[in-house]
Coordinates of C-alpha atoms and ligand atoms in Angstrom, one line a residue:
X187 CA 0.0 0.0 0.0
X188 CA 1.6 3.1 -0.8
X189 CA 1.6 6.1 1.2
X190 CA -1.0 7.6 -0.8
X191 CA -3.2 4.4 -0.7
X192 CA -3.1 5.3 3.0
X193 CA -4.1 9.1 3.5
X194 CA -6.9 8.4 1.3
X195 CA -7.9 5.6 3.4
X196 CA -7.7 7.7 6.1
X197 CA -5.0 5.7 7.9
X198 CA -2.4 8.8 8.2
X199 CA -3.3 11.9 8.3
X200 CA -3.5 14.6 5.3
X201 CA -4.0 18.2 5.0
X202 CA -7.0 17.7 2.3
X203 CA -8.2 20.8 0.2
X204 CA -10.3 18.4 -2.1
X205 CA -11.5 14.9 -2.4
X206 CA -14.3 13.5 -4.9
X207 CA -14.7 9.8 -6.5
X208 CA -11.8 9.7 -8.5
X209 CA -8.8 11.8 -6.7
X210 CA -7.9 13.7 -3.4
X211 CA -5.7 17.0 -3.1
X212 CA -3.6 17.3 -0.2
X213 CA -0.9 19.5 1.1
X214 CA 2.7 18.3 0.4
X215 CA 4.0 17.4 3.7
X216 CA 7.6 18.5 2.8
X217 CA 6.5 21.8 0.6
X218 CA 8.6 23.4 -2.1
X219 CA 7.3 26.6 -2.6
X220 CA 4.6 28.3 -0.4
X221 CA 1.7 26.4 -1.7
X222 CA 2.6 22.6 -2.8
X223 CA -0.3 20.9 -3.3
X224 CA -0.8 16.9 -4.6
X225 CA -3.3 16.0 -6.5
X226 CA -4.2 12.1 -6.2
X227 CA -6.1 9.4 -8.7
X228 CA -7.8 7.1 -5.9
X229 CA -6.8 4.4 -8.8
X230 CA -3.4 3.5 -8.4
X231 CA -1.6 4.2 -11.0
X232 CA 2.0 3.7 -10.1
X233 CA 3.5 6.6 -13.2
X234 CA 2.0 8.6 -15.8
X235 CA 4.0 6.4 -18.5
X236 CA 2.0 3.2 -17.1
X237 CA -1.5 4.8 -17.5
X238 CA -3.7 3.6 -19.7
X239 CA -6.3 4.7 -22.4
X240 CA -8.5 3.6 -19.9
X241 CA -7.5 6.5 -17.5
X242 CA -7.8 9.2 -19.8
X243 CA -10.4 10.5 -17.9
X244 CA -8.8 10.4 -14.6
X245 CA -6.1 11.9 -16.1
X246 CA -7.8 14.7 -17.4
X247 CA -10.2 15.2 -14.2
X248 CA -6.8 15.6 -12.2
X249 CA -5.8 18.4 -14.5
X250 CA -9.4 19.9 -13.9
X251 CA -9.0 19.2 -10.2
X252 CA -5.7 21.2 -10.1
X253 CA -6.7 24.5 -12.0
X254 CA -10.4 24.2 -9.2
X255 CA -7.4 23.6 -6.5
X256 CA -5.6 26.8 -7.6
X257 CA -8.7 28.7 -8.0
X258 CA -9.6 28.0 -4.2
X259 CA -5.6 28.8 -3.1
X260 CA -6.1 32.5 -4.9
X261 CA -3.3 31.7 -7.8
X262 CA -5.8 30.4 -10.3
X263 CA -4.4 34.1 -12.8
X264 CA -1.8 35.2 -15.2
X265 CA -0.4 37.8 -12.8
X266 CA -0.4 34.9 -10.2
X267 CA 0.0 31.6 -11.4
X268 CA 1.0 28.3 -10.8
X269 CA 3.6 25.3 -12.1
X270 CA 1.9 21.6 -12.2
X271 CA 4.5 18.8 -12.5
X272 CA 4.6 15.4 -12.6
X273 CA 8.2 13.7 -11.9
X274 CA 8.0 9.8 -14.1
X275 CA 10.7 7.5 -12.6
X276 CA 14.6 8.0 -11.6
X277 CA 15.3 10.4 -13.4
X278 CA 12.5 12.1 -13.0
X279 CA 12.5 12.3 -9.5
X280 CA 9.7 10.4 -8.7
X281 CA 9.8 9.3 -4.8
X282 CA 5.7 7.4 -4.2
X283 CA 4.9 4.9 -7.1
X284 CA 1.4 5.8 -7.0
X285 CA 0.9 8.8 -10.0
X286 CA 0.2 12.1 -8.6
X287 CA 0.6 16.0 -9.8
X288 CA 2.5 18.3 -7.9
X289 CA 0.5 21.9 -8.0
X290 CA 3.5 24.7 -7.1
X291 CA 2.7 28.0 -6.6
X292 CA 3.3 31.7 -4.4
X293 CA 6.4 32.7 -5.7
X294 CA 8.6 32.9 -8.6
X295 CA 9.3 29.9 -10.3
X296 CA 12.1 29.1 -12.2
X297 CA 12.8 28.4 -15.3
X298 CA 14.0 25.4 -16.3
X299 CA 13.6 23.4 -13.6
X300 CA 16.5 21.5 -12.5
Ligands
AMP144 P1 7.5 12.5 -6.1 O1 8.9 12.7 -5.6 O2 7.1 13.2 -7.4 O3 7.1 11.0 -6.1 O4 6.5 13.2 -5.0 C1 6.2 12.6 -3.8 C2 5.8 13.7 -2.9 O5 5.1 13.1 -1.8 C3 7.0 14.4 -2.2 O6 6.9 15.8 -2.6 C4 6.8 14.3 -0.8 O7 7.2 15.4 0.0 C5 5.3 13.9 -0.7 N1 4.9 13.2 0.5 C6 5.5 12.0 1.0 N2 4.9 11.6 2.1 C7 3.8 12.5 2.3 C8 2.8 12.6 3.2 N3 2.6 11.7 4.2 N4 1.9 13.6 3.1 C9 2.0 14.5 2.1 N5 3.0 14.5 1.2 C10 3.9 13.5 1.3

């Protein structure tokens, strides 16, 4: 079970801003910018690159879920704005098999990423 598996089950805590049938959005727990917030598929899908046609609607739902997420947080603008990332194996940083967007916001970003 990954971690993920368990704050949706309610077994550790989360800070949660959003859940519905198909994802959650909690708080980072180790934040990297002033608002870090993860959105979640409740189907565990361990990467992006494994996801199916299956879970193009998930996929796109957590994409809808982010921008409603950044909307809520006040950053949801073009003189505001927000970064949403998605790290896919070693390389990519990826630290919990279970897939999951990163939505970074409340400062400057920059560009490119590391
Ligand atoms: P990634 O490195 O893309 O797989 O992202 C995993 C993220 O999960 C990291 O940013 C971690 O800080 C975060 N994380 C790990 N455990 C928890 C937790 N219990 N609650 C909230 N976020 C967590």
């Amino acid at each position: 079970m990954t971690i993920f598996e368990k704050i949706i089950a309610r077994e550790i805590p989360g800070d949660i801003l959003h859940e519905d049938n198909d994802c959650i959005a909690f708080r980072d727990i180790d934040p990297q910018a002033p608002i870090h917030v993860l959105i979640v598929p409740k189907k565990v899908i361990p990467r992006v690159g494994e996801a199916e046609i299956s879970d193009q609607q998930t996929l796109g739902h957590l994409l809808l879920v982010a921008g409603k997420v950044a909307s809520e947080l006040g950053v949801n603008s073009s003189d505001e704005g927000f970064r949403i990332v998605i790290n896919n194996g070693k390389n990519g940083c990826e630290s919990v098999p279970h897939l999951h967007i990163h939505l970074l916001a409340g400062k400057q970003l920059k560009w490119p990423p590391g």
